[in-house]
mmCIF file of N, CA and C and ligand atoms in Angstrom:
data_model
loop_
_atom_site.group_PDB
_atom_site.id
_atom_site.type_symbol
_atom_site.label_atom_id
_atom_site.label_comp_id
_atom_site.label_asym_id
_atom_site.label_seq_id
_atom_site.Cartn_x
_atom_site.Cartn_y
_atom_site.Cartn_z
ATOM 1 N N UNK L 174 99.969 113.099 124.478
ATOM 2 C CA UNK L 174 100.798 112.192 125.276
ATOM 3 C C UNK L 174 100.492 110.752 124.858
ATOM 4 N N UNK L 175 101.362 110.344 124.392
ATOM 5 C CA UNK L 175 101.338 108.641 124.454
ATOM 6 C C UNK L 175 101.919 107.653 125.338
ATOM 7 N N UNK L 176 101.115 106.364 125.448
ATOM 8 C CA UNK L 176 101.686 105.592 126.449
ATOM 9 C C UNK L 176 103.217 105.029 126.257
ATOM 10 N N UNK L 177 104.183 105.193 126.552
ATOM 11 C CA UNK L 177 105.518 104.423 125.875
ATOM 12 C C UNK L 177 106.471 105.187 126.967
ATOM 13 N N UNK L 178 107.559 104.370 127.612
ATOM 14 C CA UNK L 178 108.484 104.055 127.801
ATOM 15 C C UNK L 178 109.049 106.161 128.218
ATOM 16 N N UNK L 179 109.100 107.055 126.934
ATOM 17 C CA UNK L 179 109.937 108.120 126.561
ATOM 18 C C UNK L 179 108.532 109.154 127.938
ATOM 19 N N UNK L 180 107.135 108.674 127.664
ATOM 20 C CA UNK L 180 106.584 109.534 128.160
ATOM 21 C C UNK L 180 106.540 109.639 129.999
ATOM 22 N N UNK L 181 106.622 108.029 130.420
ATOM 23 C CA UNK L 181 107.394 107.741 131.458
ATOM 24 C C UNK L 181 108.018 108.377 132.107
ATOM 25 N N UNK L 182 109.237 108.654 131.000
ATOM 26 C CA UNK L 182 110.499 109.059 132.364
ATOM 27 C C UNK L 182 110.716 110.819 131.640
ATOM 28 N N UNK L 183 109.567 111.374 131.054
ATOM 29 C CA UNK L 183 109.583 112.341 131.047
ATOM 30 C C UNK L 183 108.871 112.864 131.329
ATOM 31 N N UNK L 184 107.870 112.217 132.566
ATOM 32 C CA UNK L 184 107.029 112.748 133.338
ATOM 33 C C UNK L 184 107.789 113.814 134.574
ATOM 34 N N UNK L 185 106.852 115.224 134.789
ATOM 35 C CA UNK L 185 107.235 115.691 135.685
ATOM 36 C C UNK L 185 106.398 115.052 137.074
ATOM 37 N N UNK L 186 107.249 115.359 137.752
ATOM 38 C CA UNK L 186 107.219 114.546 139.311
ATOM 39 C C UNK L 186 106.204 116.011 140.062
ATOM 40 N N UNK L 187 106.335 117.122 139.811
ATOM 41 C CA UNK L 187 105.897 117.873 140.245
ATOM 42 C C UNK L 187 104.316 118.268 139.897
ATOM 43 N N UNK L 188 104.143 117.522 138.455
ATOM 44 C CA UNK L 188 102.476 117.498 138.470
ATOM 45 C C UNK L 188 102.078 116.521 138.435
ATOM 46 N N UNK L 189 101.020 115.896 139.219
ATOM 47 C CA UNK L 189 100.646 115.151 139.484
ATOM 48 C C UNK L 189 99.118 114.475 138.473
ATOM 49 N N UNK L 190 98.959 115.688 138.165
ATOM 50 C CA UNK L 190 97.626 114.938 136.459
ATOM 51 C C UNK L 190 98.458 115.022 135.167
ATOM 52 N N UNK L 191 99.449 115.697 135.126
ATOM 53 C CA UNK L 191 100.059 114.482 133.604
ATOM 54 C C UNK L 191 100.376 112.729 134.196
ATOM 55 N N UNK L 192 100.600 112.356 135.576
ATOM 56 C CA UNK L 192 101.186 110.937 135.851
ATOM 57 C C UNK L 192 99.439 110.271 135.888
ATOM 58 N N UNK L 193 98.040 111.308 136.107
ATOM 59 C CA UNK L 193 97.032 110.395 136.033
ATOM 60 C C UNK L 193 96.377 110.783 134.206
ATOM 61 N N UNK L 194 96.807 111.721 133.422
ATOM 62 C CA UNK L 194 96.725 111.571 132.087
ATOM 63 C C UNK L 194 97.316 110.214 131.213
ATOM 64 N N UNK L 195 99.016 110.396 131.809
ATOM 65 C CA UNK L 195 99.397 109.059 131.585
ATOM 66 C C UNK L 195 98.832 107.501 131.749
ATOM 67 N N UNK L 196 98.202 107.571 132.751
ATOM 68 C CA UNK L 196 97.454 106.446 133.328
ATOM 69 C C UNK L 196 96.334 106.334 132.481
ATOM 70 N N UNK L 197 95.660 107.309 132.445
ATOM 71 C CA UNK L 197 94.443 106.840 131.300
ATOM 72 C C UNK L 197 94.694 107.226 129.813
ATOM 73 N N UNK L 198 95.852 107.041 129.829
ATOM 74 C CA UNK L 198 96.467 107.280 128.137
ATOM 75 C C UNK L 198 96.627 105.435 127.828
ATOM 76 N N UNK L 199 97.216 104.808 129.180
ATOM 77 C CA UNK L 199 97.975 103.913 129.031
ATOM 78 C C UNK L 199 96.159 102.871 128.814
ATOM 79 N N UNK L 200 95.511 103.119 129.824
ATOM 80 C CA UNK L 200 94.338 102.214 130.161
ATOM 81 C C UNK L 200 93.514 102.536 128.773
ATOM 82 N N UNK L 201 93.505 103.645 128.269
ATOM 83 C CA UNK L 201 92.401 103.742 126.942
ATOM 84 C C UNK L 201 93.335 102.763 125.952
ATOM 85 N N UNK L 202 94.526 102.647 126.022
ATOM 86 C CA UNK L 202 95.362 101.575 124.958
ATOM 87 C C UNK L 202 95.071 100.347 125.103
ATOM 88 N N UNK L 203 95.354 99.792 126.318
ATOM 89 C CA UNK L 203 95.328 98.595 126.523
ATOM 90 C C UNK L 203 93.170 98.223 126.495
ATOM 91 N N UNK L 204 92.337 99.128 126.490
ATOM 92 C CA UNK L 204 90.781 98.416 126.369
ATOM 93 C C UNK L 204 90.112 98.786 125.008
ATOM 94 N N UNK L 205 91.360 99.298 124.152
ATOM 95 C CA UNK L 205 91.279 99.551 122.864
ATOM 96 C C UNK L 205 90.665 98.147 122.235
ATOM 97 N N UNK L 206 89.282 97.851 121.507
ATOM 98 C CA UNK L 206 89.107 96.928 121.134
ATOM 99 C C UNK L 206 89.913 96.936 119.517
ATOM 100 N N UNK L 207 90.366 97.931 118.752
ATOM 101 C CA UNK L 207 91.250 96.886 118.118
ATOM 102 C C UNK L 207 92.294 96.384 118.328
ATOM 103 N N UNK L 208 93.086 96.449 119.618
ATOM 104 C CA UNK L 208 94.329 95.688 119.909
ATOM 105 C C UNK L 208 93.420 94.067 119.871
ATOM 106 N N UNK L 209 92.423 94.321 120.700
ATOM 107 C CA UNK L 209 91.839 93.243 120.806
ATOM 108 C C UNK L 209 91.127 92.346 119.800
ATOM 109 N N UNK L 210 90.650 92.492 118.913
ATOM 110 C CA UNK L 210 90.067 91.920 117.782
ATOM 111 C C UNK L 210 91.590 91.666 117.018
ATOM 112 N N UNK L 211 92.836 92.295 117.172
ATOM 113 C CA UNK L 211 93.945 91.987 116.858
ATOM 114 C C UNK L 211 94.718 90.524 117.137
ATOM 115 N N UNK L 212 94.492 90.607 118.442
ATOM 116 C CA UNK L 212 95.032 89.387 119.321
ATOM 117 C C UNK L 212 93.866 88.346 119.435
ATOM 118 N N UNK L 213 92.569 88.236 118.795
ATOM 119 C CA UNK L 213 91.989 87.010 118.779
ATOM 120 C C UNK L 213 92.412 86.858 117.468
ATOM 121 N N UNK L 214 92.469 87.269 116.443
ATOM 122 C CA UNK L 214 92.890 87.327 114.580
ATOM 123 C C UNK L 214 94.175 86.711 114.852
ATOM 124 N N UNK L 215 94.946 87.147 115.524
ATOM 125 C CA UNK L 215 96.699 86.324 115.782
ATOM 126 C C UNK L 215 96.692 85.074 116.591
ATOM 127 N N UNK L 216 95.894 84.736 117.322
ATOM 128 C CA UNK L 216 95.203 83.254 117.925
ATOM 129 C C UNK L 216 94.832 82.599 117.187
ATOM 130 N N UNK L 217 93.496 82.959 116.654
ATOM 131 C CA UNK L 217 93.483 82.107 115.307
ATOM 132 C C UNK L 217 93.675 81.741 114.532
ATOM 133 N N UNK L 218 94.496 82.595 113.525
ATOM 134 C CA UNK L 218 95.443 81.784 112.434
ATOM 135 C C UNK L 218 97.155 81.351 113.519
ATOM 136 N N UNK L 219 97.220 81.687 114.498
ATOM 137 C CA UNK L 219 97.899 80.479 115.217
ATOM 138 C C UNK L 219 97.657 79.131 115.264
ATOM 139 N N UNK L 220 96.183 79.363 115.529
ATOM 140 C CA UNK L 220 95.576 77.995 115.944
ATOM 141 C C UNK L 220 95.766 77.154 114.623
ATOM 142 N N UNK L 221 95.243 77.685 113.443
ATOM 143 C CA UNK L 221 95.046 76.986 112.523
ATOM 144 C C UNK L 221 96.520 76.591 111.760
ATOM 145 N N UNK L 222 97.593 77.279 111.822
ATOM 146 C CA UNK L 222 98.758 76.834 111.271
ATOM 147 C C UNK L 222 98.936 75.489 112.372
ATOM 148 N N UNK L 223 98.740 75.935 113.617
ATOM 149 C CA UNK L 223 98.959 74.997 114.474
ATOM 150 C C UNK L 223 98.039 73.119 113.619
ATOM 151 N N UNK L 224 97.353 73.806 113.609
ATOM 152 C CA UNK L 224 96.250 72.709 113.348
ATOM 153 C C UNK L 224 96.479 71.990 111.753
ATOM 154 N N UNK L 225 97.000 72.633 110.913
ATOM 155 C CA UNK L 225 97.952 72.688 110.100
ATOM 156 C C UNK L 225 98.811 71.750 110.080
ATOM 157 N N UNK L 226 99.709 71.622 110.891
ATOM 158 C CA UNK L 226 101.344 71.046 111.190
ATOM 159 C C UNK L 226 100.564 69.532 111.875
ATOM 160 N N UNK L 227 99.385 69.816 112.769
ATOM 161 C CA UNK L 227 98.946 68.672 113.531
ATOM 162 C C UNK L 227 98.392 67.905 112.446
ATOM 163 N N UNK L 228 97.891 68.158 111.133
ATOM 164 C CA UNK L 228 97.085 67.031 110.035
ATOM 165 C C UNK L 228 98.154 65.985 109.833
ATOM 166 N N UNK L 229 99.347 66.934 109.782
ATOM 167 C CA UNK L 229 100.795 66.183 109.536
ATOM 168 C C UNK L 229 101.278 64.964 110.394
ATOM 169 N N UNK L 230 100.858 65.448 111.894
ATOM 170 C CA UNK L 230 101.512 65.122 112.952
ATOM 171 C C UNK L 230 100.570 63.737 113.573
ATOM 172 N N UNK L 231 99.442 64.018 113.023
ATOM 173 C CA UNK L 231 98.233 62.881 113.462
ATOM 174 C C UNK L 231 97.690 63.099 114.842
ATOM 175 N N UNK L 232 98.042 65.392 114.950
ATOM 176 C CA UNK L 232 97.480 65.155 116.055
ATOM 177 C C UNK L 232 96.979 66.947 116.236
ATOM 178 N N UNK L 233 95.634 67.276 115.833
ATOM 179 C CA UNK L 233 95.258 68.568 115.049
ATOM 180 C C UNK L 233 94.900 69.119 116.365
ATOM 181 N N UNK L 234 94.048 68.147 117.285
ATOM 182 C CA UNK L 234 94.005 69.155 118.446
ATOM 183 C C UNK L 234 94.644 69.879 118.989
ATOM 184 N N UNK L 235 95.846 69.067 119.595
ATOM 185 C CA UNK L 235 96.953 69.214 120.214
ATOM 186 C C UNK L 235 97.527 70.300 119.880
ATOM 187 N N UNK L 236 98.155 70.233 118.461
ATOM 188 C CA UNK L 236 98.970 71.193 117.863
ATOM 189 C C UNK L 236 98.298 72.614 117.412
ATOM 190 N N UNK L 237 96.742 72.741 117.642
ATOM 191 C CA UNK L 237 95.736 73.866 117.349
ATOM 192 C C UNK L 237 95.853 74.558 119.046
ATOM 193 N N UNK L 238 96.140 73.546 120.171
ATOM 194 C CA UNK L 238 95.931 74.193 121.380
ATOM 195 C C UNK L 238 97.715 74.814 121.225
ATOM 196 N N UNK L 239 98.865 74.129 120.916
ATOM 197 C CA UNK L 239 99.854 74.495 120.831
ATOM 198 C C UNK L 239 99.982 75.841 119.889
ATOM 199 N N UNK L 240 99.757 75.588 119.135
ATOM 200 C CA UNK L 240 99.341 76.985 118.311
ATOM 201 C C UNK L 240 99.013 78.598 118.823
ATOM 202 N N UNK L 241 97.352 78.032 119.352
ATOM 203 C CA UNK L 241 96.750 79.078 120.234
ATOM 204 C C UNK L 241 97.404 79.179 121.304
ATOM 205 N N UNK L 242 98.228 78.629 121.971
ATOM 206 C CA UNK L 242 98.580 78.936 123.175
ATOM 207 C C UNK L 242 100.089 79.830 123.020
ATOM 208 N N UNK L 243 100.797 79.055 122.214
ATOM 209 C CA UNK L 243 102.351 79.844 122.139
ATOM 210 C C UNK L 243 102.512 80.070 121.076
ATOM 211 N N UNK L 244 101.907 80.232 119.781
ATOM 212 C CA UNK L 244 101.829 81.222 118.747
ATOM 213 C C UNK L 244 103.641 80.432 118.170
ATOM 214 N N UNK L 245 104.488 81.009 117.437
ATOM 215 C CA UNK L 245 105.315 80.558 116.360
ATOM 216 C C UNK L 245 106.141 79.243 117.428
ATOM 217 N N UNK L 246 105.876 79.838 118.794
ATOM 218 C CA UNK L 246 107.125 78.559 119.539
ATOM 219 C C UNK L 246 105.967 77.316 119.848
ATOM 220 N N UNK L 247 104.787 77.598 119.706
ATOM 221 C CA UNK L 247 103.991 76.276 119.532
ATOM 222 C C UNK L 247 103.712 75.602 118.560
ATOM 223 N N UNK L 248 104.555 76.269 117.558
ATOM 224 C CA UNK L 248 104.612 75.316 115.907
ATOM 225 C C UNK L 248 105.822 74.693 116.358
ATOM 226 N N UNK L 249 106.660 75.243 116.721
ATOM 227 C CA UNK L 249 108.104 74.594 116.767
ATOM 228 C C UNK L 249 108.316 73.312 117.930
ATOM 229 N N UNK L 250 107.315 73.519 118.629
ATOM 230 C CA UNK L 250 107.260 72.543 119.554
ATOM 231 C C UNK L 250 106.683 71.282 118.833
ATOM 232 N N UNK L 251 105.385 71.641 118.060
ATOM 233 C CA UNK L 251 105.003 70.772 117.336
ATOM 234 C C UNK L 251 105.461 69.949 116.389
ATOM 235 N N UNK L 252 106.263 70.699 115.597
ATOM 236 C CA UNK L 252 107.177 70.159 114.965
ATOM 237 C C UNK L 252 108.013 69.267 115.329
ATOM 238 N N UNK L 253 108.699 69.325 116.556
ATOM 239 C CA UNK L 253 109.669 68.776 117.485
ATOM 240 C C UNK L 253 109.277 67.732 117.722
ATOM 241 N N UNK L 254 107.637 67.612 118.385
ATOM 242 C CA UNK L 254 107.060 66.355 118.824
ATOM 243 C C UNK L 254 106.991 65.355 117.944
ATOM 244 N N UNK L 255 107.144 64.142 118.511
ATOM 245 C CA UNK L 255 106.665 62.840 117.512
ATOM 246 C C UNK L 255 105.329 62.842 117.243
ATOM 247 N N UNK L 256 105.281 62.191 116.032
ATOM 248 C CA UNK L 256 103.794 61.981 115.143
ATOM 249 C C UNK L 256 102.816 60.528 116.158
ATOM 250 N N UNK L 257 101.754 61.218 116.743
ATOM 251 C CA UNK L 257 101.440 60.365 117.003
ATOM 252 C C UNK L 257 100.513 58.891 116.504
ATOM 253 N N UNK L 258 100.839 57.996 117.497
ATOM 254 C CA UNK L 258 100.143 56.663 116.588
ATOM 255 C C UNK L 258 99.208 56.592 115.441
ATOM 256 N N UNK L 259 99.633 55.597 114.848
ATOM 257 C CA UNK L 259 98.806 55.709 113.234
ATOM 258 C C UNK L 259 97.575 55.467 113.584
ATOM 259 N N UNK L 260 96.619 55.349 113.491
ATOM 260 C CA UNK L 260 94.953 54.556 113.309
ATOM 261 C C UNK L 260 95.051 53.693 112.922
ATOM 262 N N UNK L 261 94.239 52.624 113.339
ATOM 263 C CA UNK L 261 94.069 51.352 112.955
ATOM 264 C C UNK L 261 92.766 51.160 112.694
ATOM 265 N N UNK L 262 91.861 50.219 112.244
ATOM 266 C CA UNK L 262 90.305 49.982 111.886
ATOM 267 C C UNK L 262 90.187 48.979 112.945
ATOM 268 N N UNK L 263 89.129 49.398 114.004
ATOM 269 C CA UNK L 263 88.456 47.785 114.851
ATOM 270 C C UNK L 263 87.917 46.751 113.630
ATOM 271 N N UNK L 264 88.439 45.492 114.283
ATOM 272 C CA UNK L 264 87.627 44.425 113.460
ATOM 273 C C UNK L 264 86.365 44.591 113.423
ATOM 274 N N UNK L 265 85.863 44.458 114.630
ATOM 275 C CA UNK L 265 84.292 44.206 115.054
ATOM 276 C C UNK L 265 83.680 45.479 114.567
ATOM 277 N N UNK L 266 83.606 46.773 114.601
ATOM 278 C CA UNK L 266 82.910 47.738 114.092
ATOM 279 C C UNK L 266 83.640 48.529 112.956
ATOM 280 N N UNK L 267 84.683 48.783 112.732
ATOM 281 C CA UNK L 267 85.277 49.484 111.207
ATOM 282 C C UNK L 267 85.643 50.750 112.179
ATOM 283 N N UNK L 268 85.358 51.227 112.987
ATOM 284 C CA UNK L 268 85.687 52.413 113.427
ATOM 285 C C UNK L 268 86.915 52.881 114.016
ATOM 286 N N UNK L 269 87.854 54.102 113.645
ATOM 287 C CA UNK L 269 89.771 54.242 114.032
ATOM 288 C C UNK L 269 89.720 54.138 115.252
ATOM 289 N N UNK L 270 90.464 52.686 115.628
ATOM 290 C CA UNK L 270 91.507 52.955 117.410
ATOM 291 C C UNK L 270 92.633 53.343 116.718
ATOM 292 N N UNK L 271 93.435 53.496 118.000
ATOM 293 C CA UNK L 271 94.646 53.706 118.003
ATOM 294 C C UNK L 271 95.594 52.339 117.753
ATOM 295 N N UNK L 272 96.753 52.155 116.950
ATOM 296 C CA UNK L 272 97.352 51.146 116.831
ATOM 297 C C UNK L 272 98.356 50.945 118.187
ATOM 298 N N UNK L 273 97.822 49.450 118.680
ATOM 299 C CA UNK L 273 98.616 49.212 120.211
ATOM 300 C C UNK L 273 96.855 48.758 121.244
ATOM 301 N N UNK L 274 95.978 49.883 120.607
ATOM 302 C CA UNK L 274 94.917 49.570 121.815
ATOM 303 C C UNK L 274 94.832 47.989 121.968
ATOM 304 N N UNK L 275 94.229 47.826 123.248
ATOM 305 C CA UNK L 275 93.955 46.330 123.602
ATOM 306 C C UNK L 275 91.852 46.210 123.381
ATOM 307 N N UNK L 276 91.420 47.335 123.293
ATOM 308 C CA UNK L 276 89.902 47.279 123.174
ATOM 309 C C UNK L 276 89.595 48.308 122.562
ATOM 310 N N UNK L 277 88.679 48.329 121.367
ATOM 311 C CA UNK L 277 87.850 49.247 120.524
ATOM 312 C C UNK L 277 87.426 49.737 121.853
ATOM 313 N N UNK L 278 87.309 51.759 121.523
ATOM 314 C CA UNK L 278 86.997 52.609 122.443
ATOM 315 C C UNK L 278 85.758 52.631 121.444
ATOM 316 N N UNK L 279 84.904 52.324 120.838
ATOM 317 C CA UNK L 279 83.981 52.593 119.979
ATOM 318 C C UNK L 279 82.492 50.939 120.766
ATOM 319 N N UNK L 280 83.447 50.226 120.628
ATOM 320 C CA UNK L 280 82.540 49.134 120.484
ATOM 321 C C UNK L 280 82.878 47.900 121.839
ATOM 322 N N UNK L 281 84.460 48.255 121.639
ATOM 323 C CA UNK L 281 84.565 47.460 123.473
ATOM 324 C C UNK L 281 85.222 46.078 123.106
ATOM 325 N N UNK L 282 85.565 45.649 121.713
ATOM 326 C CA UNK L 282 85.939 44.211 121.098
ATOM 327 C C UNK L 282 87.415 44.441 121.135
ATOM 328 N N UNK L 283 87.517 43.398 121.866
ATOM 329 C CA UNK L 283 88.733 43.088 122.186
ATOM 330 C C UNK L 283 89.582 42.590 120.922
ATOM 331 N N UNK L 284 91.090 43.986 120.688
ATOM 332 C CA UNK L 284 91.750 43.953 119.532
ATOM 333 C C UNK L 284 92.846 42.856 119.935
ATOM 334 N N UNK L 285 93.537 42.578 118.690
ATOM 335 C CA UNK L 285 94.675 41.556 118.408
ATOM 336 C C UNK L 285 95.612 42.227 119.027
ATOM 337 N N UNK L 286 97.128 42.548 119.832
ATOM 338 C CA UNK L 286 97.989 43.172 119.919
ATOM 339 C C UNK L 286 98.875 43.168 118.704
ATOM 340 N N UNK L 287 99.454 44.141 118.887
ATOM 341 C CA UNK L 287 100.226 44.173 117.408
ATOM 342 C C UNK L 287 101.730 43.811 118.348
ATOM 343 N N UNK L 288 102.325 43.162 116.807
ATOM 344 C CA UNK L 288 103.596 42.754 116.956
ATOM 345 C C UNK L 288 104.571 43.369 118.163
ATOM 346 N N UNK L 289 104.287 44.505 117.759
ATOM 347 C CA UNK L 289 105.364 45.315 118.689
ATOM 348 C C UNK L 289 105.166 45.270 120.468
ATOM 349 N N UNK L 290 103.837 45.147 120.549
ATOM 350 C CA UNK L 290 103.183 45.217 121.858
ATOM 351 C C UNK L 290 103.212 43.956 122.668
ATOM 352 N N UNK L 291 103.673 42.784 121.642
ATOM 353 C CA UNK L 291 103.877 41.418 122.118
ATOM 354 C C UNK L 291 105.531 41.471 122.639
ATOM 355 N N UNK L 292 105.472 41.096 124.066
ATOM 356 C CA UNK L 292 106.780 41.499 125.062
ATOM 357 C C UNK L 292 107.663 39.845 124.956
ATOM 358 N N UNK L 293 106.735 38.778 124.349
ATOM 359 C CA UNK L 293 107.554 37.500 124.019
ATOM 360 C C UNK L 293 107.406 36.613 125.477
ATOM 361 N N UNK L 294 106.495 37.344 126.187
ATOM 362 C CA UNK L 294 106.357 36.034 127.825
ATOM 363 C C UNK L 294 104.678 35.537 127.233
ATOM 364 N N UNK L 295 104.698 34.859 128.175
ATOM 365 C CA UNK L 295 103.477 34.419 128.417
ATOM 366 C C UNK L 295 103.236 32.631 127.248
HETATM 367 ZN ZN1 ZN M 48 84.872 48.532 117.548
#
């Protein structure tokens, strides 16, 4: 007897240990550790295509959790998303902010605003 759909509804109603054979036909499938060593192997090279698309995207975490989490529709999401902000170098220490920050998250020195971030008051 296998677990599927055909064995289901061709269970007799009148015995009652083929419907608990079925049951532990179905439960020895599903604690089968190679389904399982299956589905961490398909996570992970999720993750990593994910992580993949994110080198692109300027954003590897993100798109490695997108990955691992929704597998081919978390590439496509990724894809979809905008690339996020370029890196910039702090003056004061050399180390990547984000282009736009107002203070090195590294060192605390207060950055120049960039062009774009200047709203034209003041
Ligand atoms: Zn700094």
């Amino acid at each position: 007897m296998t677990c599927d759909f055909a064995a289901l509804t061709n269970l007799d109603p009148a015995d009652p240990d083929a419907a608990q054979r079925l049951l532990e036909q179905c439960t020895a499938t599903l604690t089968d550790p190679t389904l399982w060593i299956w589905a961490i192997v398909f996570t992970v090279v999720c993750a990593a295509v994910g992580a993949l698309i994110g080198k692109y995207k300027n954003a590897v975490a993100r798109d490695a959790l997108l990955g691992a989490a929704l597998g081919p529709i978390g590439w496509a999401i990724s894809l979809l998303l905008p690339a996020r902000k370029p890196l910039a170098k702090c003056i004061a220490c050399g180390k990547p902010v984000d282009a736009g920050d107002k203070h090195c998250r590294h060192c605390g020195a207060t950055l120049s605003p960039s062009p774009a971030a200047v709203r034209g008051r003041g």
